[in-house]
Amino acid sequence: MKRSLKPMFALLLCLTTMSVSAQKKENKYILVIHGGAGTITRANMSAEKEVAYRAALTLALQKGYDALKAGKTSLDAVEAAIHVMEDSPLFNAGKGAVFTHDGRNEMDASLMDGKTLMAGAVAGVTTIKNPISAARAVMEKSEHVMMVGPGAEAFAKQAGLEIVDPSYFYTKERWDGLQKAIKEDSTKAVLDHGSKKSMKLGTINKDYKFGTVGAVALDQAGNLAAGTSTGGMTNKKYGRVGDSPIIGAGTYANNETAGISCTGWGEFYIRNVVAHDISAMMEYKQLSVADAAKAVLDKVGKMGGDGGLIALDKKGHVTMPFNTEGMYRGTVTADGKIEVLIYK
Ligand code: ASP
């Protein structure tokens, strides 16, 4: 009797352990997004606008969550969430991107895979409906990391991505934003979503408060990915490229540390190599993702730059710091719980 029970007991134990570890694995997937940081205060926000932003952010989280729940990769989740925000005129990415000084929409995007450290980026593109997908195509279908301008557009077309007339990206609000910026100081580029510091410098109107979009995900297999997409800064000089498409500045992902997507005054993020610096601090100094992100954002602030970022480590710890009044941001966890935040 004793003998015959043994294998059964072993099988039971094995099954229990398997189901616990499967549960654990499934439980940790998570998605974090941002829709830009800036002068976003309750006083500046109408009730309808707030409802619209919350709905768009919730939809982006839901789409990314659906991908993760279905067992798709973190890259799929990041791309799905960013698509929603690129397609929404509310955000400074894809439809609704800000205008350059000469009245064009020149967009930048990047994506990185934390498992393989493969990355892709496009900059200064004007006809690709979803620049984040072009960044992914560069990563997966070319031997390069970054492509710019007409070359990137030709490549995206060849990769089967949707190409649109540049007029698709037009919104009246962004056009008016450009006219306002030119009137205030035609030589200065302004952050779409404003900042106290740059307002003090007289370069920003408090109405500029919408921004770049980004997402970071951890999938069921435990892999991280991060992506960022933007129209850049209103009234930027034609050809100007910000931090968003620069791997290590606006975007970085490494399974050993974290996935990071930034938003803010791009020049400061490039000079501080923000996203990679956070990963490096975690790797070399064993800082937590929250401490590393805070330390790096403090450096940006001391130098005179502002903005925010989202970061997610390999264990699913999230941090979403910013040194502006607000940042559109949100998370969705494996249980499907969606949280959307806007203000401090
Ligand atoms: N970081 C972006 C850029 O400088 C702007 C933003 O985050 O809104 O291009």
mmCIF file of C-alpha atoms and ligand atoms in Angstrom:
data_model
loop_
_atom_site.group_PDB
_atom_site.id
_atom_site.type_symbol
_atom_site.label_atom_id
_atom_site.label_comp_id
_atom_site.label_asym_id
_atom_site.label_seq_id
_atom_site.Cartn_x
_atom_site.Cartn_y
_atom_site.Cartn_z
ATOM 1 C CA MET A 1 0.000 0.000 0.000
ATOM 2 C CA LYS A 2 2.699 2.385 1.066
ATOM 3 C CA ARG A 3 4.633 1.613 -2.075
ATOM 4 C CA SER A 4 1.763 2.282 -4.476
ATOM 5 C CA LEU A 5 0.915 5.618 -2.882
ATOM 6 C CA LYS A 6 4.402 7.011 -3.322
ATOM 7 C CA PRO A 7 4.317 7.697 -7.073
ATOM 8 C CA MET A 8 0.841 9.193 -6.759
ATOM 9 C CA PHE A 9 2.025 11.517 -4.044
ATOM 10 C CA ALA A 10 5.029 12.525 -6.125
ATOM 11 C CA LEU A 11 2.777 13.226 -9.119
ATOM 12 C CA LEU A 12 0.438 15.332 -7.000
ATOM 13 C CA LEU A 13 3.355 17.318 -5.598
ATOM 14 C CA CYS A 14 4.726 17.848 -9.064
ATOM 15 C CA LEU A 15 1.364 19.042 -10.414
ATOM 16 C CA THR A 16 0.880 21.448 -7.519
ATOM 17 C CA THR A 17 4.347 22.917 -7.988
ATOM 18 C CA MET A 18 3.738 23.269 -11.712
ATOM 19 C CA SER A 19 0.462 25.082 -11.264
ATOM 20 C CA VAL A 20 1.913 27.411 -8.618
ATOM 21 C CA SER A 21 4.837 28.351 -10.837
ATOM 22 C CA ALA A 22 2.565 28.750 -13.869
ATOM 23 C CA GLN A 23 0.370 31.024 -11.792
ATOM 24 C CA LYS A 24 3.365 33.009 -10.618
ATOM 25 C CA LYS A 25 4.592 33.405 -14.151
ATOM 26 C CA GLU A 26 1.234 34.555 -15.373
ATOM 27 C CA ASN A 27 0.733 36.931 -12.506
ATOM 28 C CA LYS A 28 3.651 39.198 -13.150
ATOM 29 C CA TYR A 29 2.913 40.653 -16.581
ATOM 30 C CA ILE A 30 2.324 44.362 -16.582
ATOM 31 C CA LEU A 31 2.139 47.377 -18.895
ATOM 32 C CA VAL A 32 2.988 51.001 -18.114
ATOM 33 C CA ILE A 33 2.293 53.941 -20.446
ATOM 34 C CA HIS A 34 2.726 57.706 -20.597
ATOM 35 C CA GLY A 35 1.180 60.385 -22.785
ATOM 36 C CA GLY A 36 3.588 63.205 -21.979
ATOM 37 C CA ALA A 37 4.562 65.330 -18.987
ATOM 38 C CA GLY A 38 4.104 69.059 -18.584
ATOM 39 C CA THR A 39 1.956 71.900 -17.343
ATOM 40 C CA ILE A 40 -0.994 69.656 -16.691
ATOM 41 C CA THR A 41 -3.010 70.996 -13.763
ATOM 42 C CA ARG A 42 -6.637 70.656 -12.715
ATOM 43 C CA ALA A 43 -7.047 74.389 -13.245
ATOM 44 C CA ASN A 44 -5.908 74.092 -16.879
ATOM 45 C CA MET A 45 -8.046 71.107 -17.692
ATOM 46 C CA SER A 46 -11.675 71.091 -18.751
ATOM 47 C CA ALA A 47 -13.900 68.253 -17.560
ATOM 48 C CA GLU A 48 -14.499 67.042 -21.139
ATOM 49 C CA LYS A 49 -10.793 67.046 -21.930
ATOM 50 C CA GLU A 50 -10.012 65.056 -18.834
ATOM 51 C CA VAL A 51 -12.659 62.477 -19.740
ATOM 52 C CA ALA A 52 -11.224 62.230 -23.267
ATOM 53 C CA TYR A 53 -7.656 61.752 -22.010
ATOM 54 C CA ARG A 54 -8.689 59.166 -19.464
ATOM 55 C CA ALA A 55 -10.613 57.257 -22.121
ATOM 56 C CA ALA A 56 -7.703 57.286 -24.587
ATOM 57 C CA LEU A 57 -5.185 56.191 -21.950
ATOM 58 C CA THR A 58 -7.547 53.457 -20.753
ATOM 59 C CA LEU A 59 -8.000 52.173 -24.298
ATOM 60 C CA ALA A 60 -4.228 52.125 -24.849
ATOM 61 C CA LEU A 61 -3.772 50.135 -21.633
ATOM 62 C CA GLN A 62 -6.578 47.767 -22.577
ATOM 63 C CA LYS A 63 -5.122 47.035 -26.043
ATOM 64 C CA GLY A 64 -1.680 46.382 -24.580
ATOM 65 C CA TYR A 65 -3.194 44.241 -21.848
ATOM 66 C CA ASP A 66 -5.131 42.143 -24.385
ATOM 67 C CA ALA A 67 -1.842 41.366 -26.123
ATOM 68 C CA LEU A 68 -0.086 40.404 -22.891
ATOM 69 C CA LYS A 69 -3.009 38.329 -21.685
ATOM 70 C CA ALA A 70 -3.085 36.434 -24.973
ATOM 71 C CA GLY A 71 0.544 35.483 -24.362
ATOM 72 C CA LYS A 72 1.987 37.872 -26.940
ATOM 73 C CA THR A 73 5.367 39.533 -26.427
ATOM 74 C CA SER A 74 6.116 42.745 -24.577
ATOM 75 C CA LEU A 75 7.027 44.244 -27.990
ATOM 76 C CA ASP A 76 3.504 43.471 -29.231
ATOM 77 C CA ALA A 77 1.977 45.076 -26.138
ATOM 78 C CA VAL A 78 4.109 48.218 -26.419
ATOM 79 C CA GLU A 79 3.309 48.584 -30.109
ATOM 80 C CA ALA A 80 -0.432 48.025 -29.541
ATOM 81 C CA ALA A 81 -0.635 50.588 -26.731
ATOM 82 C CA ILE A 82 1.362 53.181 -28.677
ATOM 83 C CA HIS A 83 -0.812 52.688 -31.781
ATOM 84 C CA VAL A 84 -3.850 53.837 -29.812
ATOM 85 C CA MET A 85 -2.082 57.011 -28.703
ATOM 86 C CA GLU A 86 -0.573 57.657 -32.166
ATOM 87 C CA ASP A 87 -4.039 57.364 -33.701
ATOM 88 C CA SER A 88 -5.576 59.730 -31.139
ATOM 89 C CA PRO A 89 -5.336 63.469 -31.952
ATOM 90 C CA LEU A 90 -4.946 64.144 -28.221
ATOM 91 C CA PHE A 91 -1.283 63.172 -28.106
ATOM 92 C CA ASN A 92 1.811 64.592 -29.753
ATOM 93 C CA ALA A 93 2.541 61.450 -31.776
ATOM 94 C CA GLY A 94 1.148 60.256 -35.094
ATOM 95 C CA LYS A 95 -2.175 62.062 -35.735
ATOM 96 C CA GLY A 96 -1.964 65.252 -33.698
ATOM 97 C CA ALA A 97 1.822 65.603 -33.848
ATOM 98 C CA VAL A 98 3.132 69.140 -33.370
ATOM 99 C CA PHE A 99 4.420 71.304 -36.237
ATOM 100 C CA THR A 100 7.972 72.278 -37.130
ATOM 101 C CA HIS A 101 8.840 75.926 -37.762
ATOM 102 C CA ASP A 102 8.096 75.494 -41.447
ATOM 103 C CA GLY A 103 4.716 73.897 -40.794
ATOM 104 C CA ARG A 104 5.461 70.196 -41.202
ATOM 105 C CA ASN A 105 4.882 67.184 -38.937
ATOM 106 C CA GLU A 106 8.236 65.433 -38.549
ATOM 107 C CA MET A 107 7.940 62.428 -36.282
ATOM 108 C CA ASP A 108 10.414 60.295 -34.329
ATOM 109 C CA ALA A 109 9.971 56.873 -32.705
ATOM 110 C CA SER A 110 11.989 54.014 -31.250
ATOM 111 C CA LEU A 111 11.525 50.564 -29.786
ATOM 112 C CA MET A 112 13.833 48.212 -27.895
ATOM 113 C CA ASP A 113 13.682 44.540 -26.971
ATOM 114 C CA GLY A 114 15.056 43.871 -23.481
ATOM 115 C CA LYS A 115 15.671 40.201 -24.188
ATOM 116 C CA THR A 116 17.927 40.531 -27.244
ATOM 117 C CA LEU A 117 18.951 44.207 -26.907
ATOM 118 C CA MET A 118 17.809 44.629 -30.495
ATOM 119 C CA ALA A 119 16.481 48.103 -31.253
ATOM 120 C CA GLY A 120 14.915 50.106 -34.056
ATOM 121 C CA ALA A 121 14.217 53.790 -34.634
ATOM 122 C CA VAL A 122 12.998 56.282 -37.213
ATOM 123 C CA ALA A 123 13.400 60.058 -37.207
ATOM 124 C CA GLY A 124 12.032 62.962 -39.189
ATOM 125 C CA VAL A 125 9.333 60.913 -40.912
ATOM 126 C CA THR A 126 6.304 62.659 -42.403
ATOM 127 C CA THR A 127 4.177 59.995 -44.113
ATOM 128 C CA ILE A 128 4.230 56.882 -41.900
ATOM 129 C CA LYS A 129 0.870 56.544 -40.136
ATOM 130 C CA ASN A 130 2.338 54.697 -37.136
ATOM 131 C CA PRO A 131 6.003 55.573 -36.666
ATOM 132 C CA ILE A 132 6.361 53.034 -33.819
ATOM 133 C CA SER A 133 5.685 50.215 -36.307
ATOM 134 C CA ALA A 134 8.343 51.631 -38.610
ATOM 135 C CA ALA A 135 10.789 51.538 -35.677
ATOM 136 C CA ARG A 136 9.851 47.907 -35.157
ATOM 137 C CA ALA A 137 10.313 47.132 -38.849
ATOM 138 C CA VAL A 138 13.796 48.691 -38.772
ATOM 139 C CA MET A 139 14.606 46.459 -35.799
ATOM 140 C CA GLU A 140 13.166 43.254 -37.239
ATOM 141 C CA LYS A 141 13.517 43.607 -40.991
ATOM 142 C CA SER A 142 16.781 45.486 -41.502
ATOM 143 C CA GLU A 143 20.339 45.176 -40.290
ATOM 144 C CA HIS A 144 20.206 48.763 -39.010
ATOM 145 C CA VAL A 145 19.052 50.490 -35.826
ATOM 146 C CA MET A 146 18.017 53.914 -37.110
ATOM 147 C CA MET A 147 16.671 55.277 -40.383
ATOM 148 C CA VAL A 148 15.683 58.872 -41.119
ATOM 149 C CA GLY A 149 13.541 60.921 -43.484
ATOM 150 C CA PRO A 150 12.639 59.721 -46.996
ATOM 151 C CA GLY A 151 14.827 56.611 -46.659
ATOM 152 C CA ALA A 152 12.917 55.500 -43.566
ATOM 153 C CA GLU A 153 9.658 56.181 -45.397
ATOM 154 C CA ALA A 154 10.671 54.135 -48.440
ATOM 155 C CA PHE A 155 11.702 51.314 -46.120
ATOM 156 C CA ALA A 156 8.411 51.456 -44.200
ATOM 157 C CA LYS A 157 6.455 51.303 -47.458
ATOM 158 C CA GLN A 158 8.481 48.308 -48.575
ATOM 159 C CA ALA A 159 7.793 46.667 -45.202
ATOM 160 C CA GLY A 160 4.070 46.964 -45.919
ATOM 161 C CA LEU A 161 3.267 49.708 -43.416
ATOM 162 C CA GLU A 162 0.480 52.214 -43.983
ATOM 163 C CA ILE A 163 1.659 55.372 -45.722
ATOM 164 C CA VAL A 164 -0.514 58.494 -45.563
ATOM 165 C CA ASP A 165 -0.509 61.986 -47.007
ATOM 166 C CA PRO A 166 1.257 64.399 -44.613
ATOM 167 C CA SER A 167 -2.060 66.262 -44.227
ATOM 168 C CA TYR A 168 -3.372 63.260 -42.225
ATOM 169 C CA PHE A 169 -1.362 64.443 -39.209
ATOM 170 C CA TYR A 170 -2.858 67.962 -39.195
ATOM 171 C CA THR A 171 -4.950 69.136 -36.262
ATOM 172 C CA LYS A 172 -6.133 72.693 -35.827
ATOM 173 C CA GLU A 173 -5.020 72.801 -32.222
ATOM 174 C CA ARG A 174 -1.386 72.012 -33.116
ATOM 175 C CA TRP A 175 -1.457 74.441 -36.019
ATOM 176 C CA ASP A 176 -2.706 77.191 -33.729
ATOM 177 C CA GLY A 177 0.009 76.161 -31.269
ATOM 178 C CA LEU A 178 2.648 76.763 -33.918
ATOM 179 C CA GLN A 179 1.219 80.178 -34.822
ATOM 180 C CA LYS A 180 1.239 81.132 -31.152
ATOM 181 C CA ALA A 181 4.816 79.953 -30.682
ATOM 182 C CA ILE A 182 5.992 81.868 -33.758
ATOM 183 C CA LYS A 183 4.243 84.992 -32.535
ATOM 184 C CA GLU A 184 5.888 84.731 -29.108
ATOM 185 C CA ASP A 185 9.381 84.065 -30.403
ATOM 186 C CA SER A 186 9.809 82.683 -33.871
ATOM 187 C CA THR A 187 13.307 81.395 -33.138
ATOM 188 C CA LYS A 188 12.482 79.189 -30.153
ATOM 189 C CA ALA A 189 11.216 75.641 -30.230
ATOM 190 C CA VAL A 190 8.760 74.895 -27.464
ATOM 191 C CA LEU A 191 7.814 71.775 -25.640
ATOM 192 C CA ASP A 192 4.384 70.772 -26.711
ATOM 193 C CA HIS A 193 3.342 70.180 -23.156
ATOM 194 C CA GLY A 194 4.951 73.204 -21.585
ATOM 195 C CA SER A 195 7.179 73.599 -18.599
ATOM 196 C CA LYS A 196 7.535 76.106 -15.824
ATOM 197 C CA LYS A 197 11.206 76.655 -16.562
ATOM 198 C CA SER A 198 10.747 77.260 -20.233
ATOM 199 C CA MET A 199 7.704 79.400 -19.539
ATOM 200 C CA LYS A 200 9.895 81.540 -17.312
ATOM 201 C CA LEU A 201 12.319 81.812 -20.196
ATOM 202 C CA GLY A 202 9.366 83.096 -22.149
ATOM 203 C CA THR A 203 9.485 80.264 -24.635
ATOM 204 C CA ILE A 204 6.388 78.432 -23.624
ATOM 205 C CA ASN A 205 2.747 79.220 -23.321
ATOM 206 C CA LYS A 206 0.893 77.403 -20.583
ATOM 207 C CA ASP A 207 -1.467 75.927 -23.142
ATOM 208 C CA TYR A 208 1.298 73.675 -24.413
ATOM 209 C CA LYS A 209 0.586 70.699 -22.278
ATOM 210 C CA PHE A 210 0.248 67.621 -24.399
ATOM 211 C CA GLY A 211 3.040 65.283 -25.172
ATOM 212 C CA THR A 212 4.968 62.426 -26.467
ATOM 213 C CA VAL A 213 3.774 58.877 -25.831
ATOM 214 C CA GLY A 214 5.553 55.803 -24.552
ATOM 215 C CA ALA A 215 5.039 52.319 -23.170
ATOM 216 C CA VAL A 216 7.001 49.685 -21.284
ATOM 217 C CA ALA A 217 5.826 46.103 -20.829
ATOM 218 C CA LEU A 218 6.842 42.902 -19.087
ATOM 219 C CA ASP A 219 5.311 39.830 -20.725
ATOM 220 C CA GLN A 220 4.387 36.371 -19.461
ATOM 221 C CA ALA A 221 7.801 35.042 -20.482
ATOM 222 C CA GLY A 222 9.474 37.699 -18.302
ATOM 223 C CA ASN A 223 10.781 39.819 -21.191
ATOM 224 C CA LEU A 224 10.836 43.610 -21.137
ATOM 225 C CA ALA A 225 10.316 46.016 -24.043
ATOM 226 C CA ALA A 226 10.093 49.804 -24.263
ATOM 227 C CA GLY A 227 8.957 52.217 -26.969
ATOM 228 C CA THR A 228 8.475 55.963 -27.497
ATOM 229 C CA SER A 229 6.797 57.994 -30.266
ATOM 230 C CA THR A 230 6.598 61.763 -30.752
ATOM 231 C CA GLY A 231 6.123 64.756 -32.987
ATOM 232 C CA GLY A 232 8.930 66.465 -31.048
ATOM 233 C CA MET A 233 8.709 70.128 -30.132
ATOM 234 C CA THR A 234 6.447 72.820 -31.595
ATOM 235 C CA ASN A 235 8.373 75.262 -33.820
ATOM 236 C CA LYS A 236 11.433 73.004 -33.839
ATOM 237 C CA LYS A 237 13.912 73.660 -36.601
ATOM 238 C CA TYR A 238 13.303 71.450 -39.616
ATOM 239 C CA GLY A 239 15.515 68.415 -39.233
ATOM 240 C CA ARG A 240 15.739 68.669 -35.448
ATOM 241 C CA VAL A 241 15.692 65.256 -33.770
ATOM 242 C CA GLY A 242 14.873 64.859 -30.075
ATOM 243 C CA ASP A 243 15.599 62.134 -27.549
ATOM 244 C CA SER A 244 12.614 59.909 -28.375
ATOM 245 C CA PRO A 245 14.190 57.976 -31.273
ATOM 246 C CA ILE A 246 17.620 57.827 -29.661
ATOM 247 C CA ILE A 247 18.289 54.488 -28.021
ATOM 248 C CA GLY A 248 19.724 55.151 -24.575
ATOM 249 C CA ALA A 249 18.316 58.699 -24.382
ATOM 250 C CA GLY A 250 14.518 58.478 -24.764
ATOM 251 C CA THR A 251 14.143 54.690 -24.843
ATOM 252 C CA TYR A 252 16.015 51.714 -23.426
ATOM 253 C CA ALA A 253 15.187 48.143 -22.388
ATOM 254 C CA ASN A 254 17.327 45.426 -20.878
ATOM 255 C CA ASN A 255 15.981 42.286 -19.212
ATOM 256 C CA GLU A 256 18.808 42.534 -16.665
ATOM 257 C CA THR A 257 17.630 45.930 -15.431
ATOM 258 C CA ALA A 258 14.544 47.752 -16.710
ATOM 259 C CA GLY A 259 12.565 49.174 -19.606
ATOM 260 C CA ILE A 260 12.381 52.972 -19.793
ATOM 261 C CA SER A 261 10.498 55.520 -21.929
ATOM 262 C CA CYS A 262 11.007 59.271 -21.471
ATOM 263 C CA THR A 263 9.130 62.478 -22.195
ATOM 264 C CA GLY A 264 10.365 66.012 -21.760
ATOM 265 C CA TRP A 265 12.794 68.554 -23.105
ATOM 266 C CA GLY A 266 14.644 66.258 -25.491
ATOM 267 C CA GLU A 267 17.973 68.058 -25.649
ATOM 268 C CA PHE A 268 18.475 67.541 -21.896
ATOM 269 C CA TYR A 269 17.488 63.890 -22.156
ATOM 270 C CA ILE A 270 20.037 63.349 -24.924
ATOM 271 C CA ARG A 271 22.815 65.110 -23.025
ATOM 272 C CA ASN A 272 22.097 63.072 -19.900
ATOM 273 C CA VAL A 273 21.607 59.796 -21.808
ATOM 274 C CA VAL A 274 18.668 59.375 -19.450
ATOM 275 C CA ALA A 275 17.201 55.956 -20.268
ATOM 276 C CA HIS A 276 20.528 54.144 -20.395
ATOM 277 C CA ASP A 277 21.831 55.975 -17.332
ATOM 278 C CA ILE A 278 18.928 54.558 -15.309
ATOM 279 C CA SER A 279 19.724 51.044 -16.510
ATOM 280 C CA ALA A 280 23.443 51.554 -15.825
ATOM 281 C CA MET A 281 22.808 52.796 -12.286
ATOM 282 C CA MET A 282 20.763 49.673 -11.637
ATOM 283 C CA GLU A 283 23.416 47.432 -13.125
ATOM 284 C CA TYR A 284 26.561 49.036 -11.692
ATOM 285 C CA LYS A 285 25.294 50.432 -8.413
ATOM 286 C CA GLN A 286 22.504 47.957 -7.718
ATOM 287 C CA LEU A 287 20.026 50.801 -7.256
ATOM 288 C CA SER A 288 16.304 50.030 -7.356
ATOM 289 C CA VAL A 289 14.460 51.204 -10.467
ATOM 290 C CA ALA A 290 12.781 53.975 -8.447
ATOM 291 C CA ASP A 291 16.051 55.259 -6.945
ATOM 292 C CA ALA A 292 17.882 55.115 -10.269
ATOM 293 C CA ALA A 293 15.082 56.945 -12.098
ATOM 294 C CA LYS A 294 14.922 59.630 -9.415
ATOM 295 C CA ALA A 295 18.701 60.160 -9.430
ATOM 296 C CA VAL A 296 18.783 60.587 -13.212
ATOM 297 C CA LEU A 297 15.734 62.865 -13.377
ATOM 298 C CA ASP A 298 17.339 65.010 -10.672
ATOM 299 C CA LYS A 299 20.380 65.433 -12.938
ATOM 300 C CA VAL A 300 18.101 66.552 -15.784
ATOM 301 C CA GLY A 301 16.361 69.021 -13.468
ATOM 302 C CA LYS A 302 19.646 70.471 -12.173
ATOM 303 C CA MET A 303 20.807 71.069 -15.718
ATOM 304 C CA GLY A 304 17.613 73.009 -16.446
ATOM 305 C CA GLY A 305 15.552 70.406 -18.258
ATOM 306 C CA ASP A 306 12.189 69.051 -17.328
ATOM 307 C CA GLY A 307 9.862 66.219 -18.063
ATOM 308 C CA GLY A 308 9.282 62.730 -16.780
ATOM 309 C CA LEU A 309 9.630 59.059 -17.553
ATOM 310 C CA ILE A 310 8.186 55.629 -16.940
ATOM 311 C CA ALA A 311 10.344 52.678 -15.909
ATOM 312 C CA LEU A 312 9.534 49.052 -15.171
ATOM 313 C CA ASP A 313 12.021 46.524 -13.857
ATOM 314 C CA LYS A 314 12.245 42.806 -14.544
ATOM 315 C CA LYS A 315 10.308 42.007 -11.366
ATOM 316 C CA GLY A 316 7.433 44.279 -12.309
ATOM 317 C CA HIS A 317 8.301 47.252 -10.076
ATOM 318 C CA VAL A 318 7.035 50.483 -11.626
ATOM 319 C CA THR A 319 8.156 54.063 -11.189
ATOM 320 C CA MET A 320 6.732 57.108 -13.017
ATOM 321 C CA PRO A 321 8.580 60.221 -11.795
ATOM 322 C CA PHE A 322 8.292 63.718 -13.334
ATOM 323 C CA ASN A 323 9.434 67.207 -12.368
ATOM 324 C CA THR A 324 6.534 69.000 -14.082
ATOM 325 C CA GLU A 325 3.009 69.681 -12.800
ATOM 326 C CA GLY A 326 1.590 66.530 -14.289
ATOM 327 C CA MET A 327 2.129 63.576 -16.567
ATOM 328 C CA TYR A 328 -0.463 61.475 -18.378
ATOM 329 C CA ARG A 329 0.313 57.972 -17.228
ATOM 330 C CA GLY A 330 -1.176 54.614 -16.347
ATOM 331 C CA THR A 331 -0.634 50.969 -15.558
ATOM 332 C CA VAL A 332 -2.438 47.711 -16.065
ATOM 333 C CA THR A 333 -1.555 44.612 -14.091
ATOM 334 C CA ALA A 334 -2.112 40.915 -14.831
ATOM 335 C CA ASP A 335 -5.446 40.937 -13.001
ATOM 336 C CA GLY A 336 -6.672 43.496 -15.548
ATOM 337 C CA LYS A 337 -6.737 46.374 -13.069
ATOM 338 C CA ILE A 338 -6.271 49.647 -14.955
ATOM 339 C CA GLU A 339 -5.043 52.787 -13.227
ATOM 340 C CA VAL A 340 -4.859 56.146 -15.021
ATOM 341 C CA LEU A 341 -3.206 59.177 -13.414
ATOM 342 C CA ILE A 342 -2.736 62.733 -14.641
ATOM 343 C CA TYR A 343 -1.815 65.113 -11.851
ATOM 344 C CA LYS A 344 0.843 65.090 -9.144
HETATM 345 N N1 ASP B 1 11.012 64.460 -25.723
HETATM 346 C C1 ASP B 1 10.343 64.988 -26.886
HETATM 347 C C2 ASP B 1 11.329 65.721 -27.744
HETATM 348 O O1 ASP B 1 12.112 66.466 -27.229
HETATM 349 C C3 ASP B 1 9.239 65.911 -26.545
HETATM 350 C C4 ASP B 1 8.204 65.410 -25.572
HETATM 351 O O2 ASP B 1 8.515 64.567 -24.713
HETATM 352 O O3 ASP B 1 7.063 65.859 -25.656
HETATM 353 O O4 ASP B 1 11.263 65.582 -28.934
#
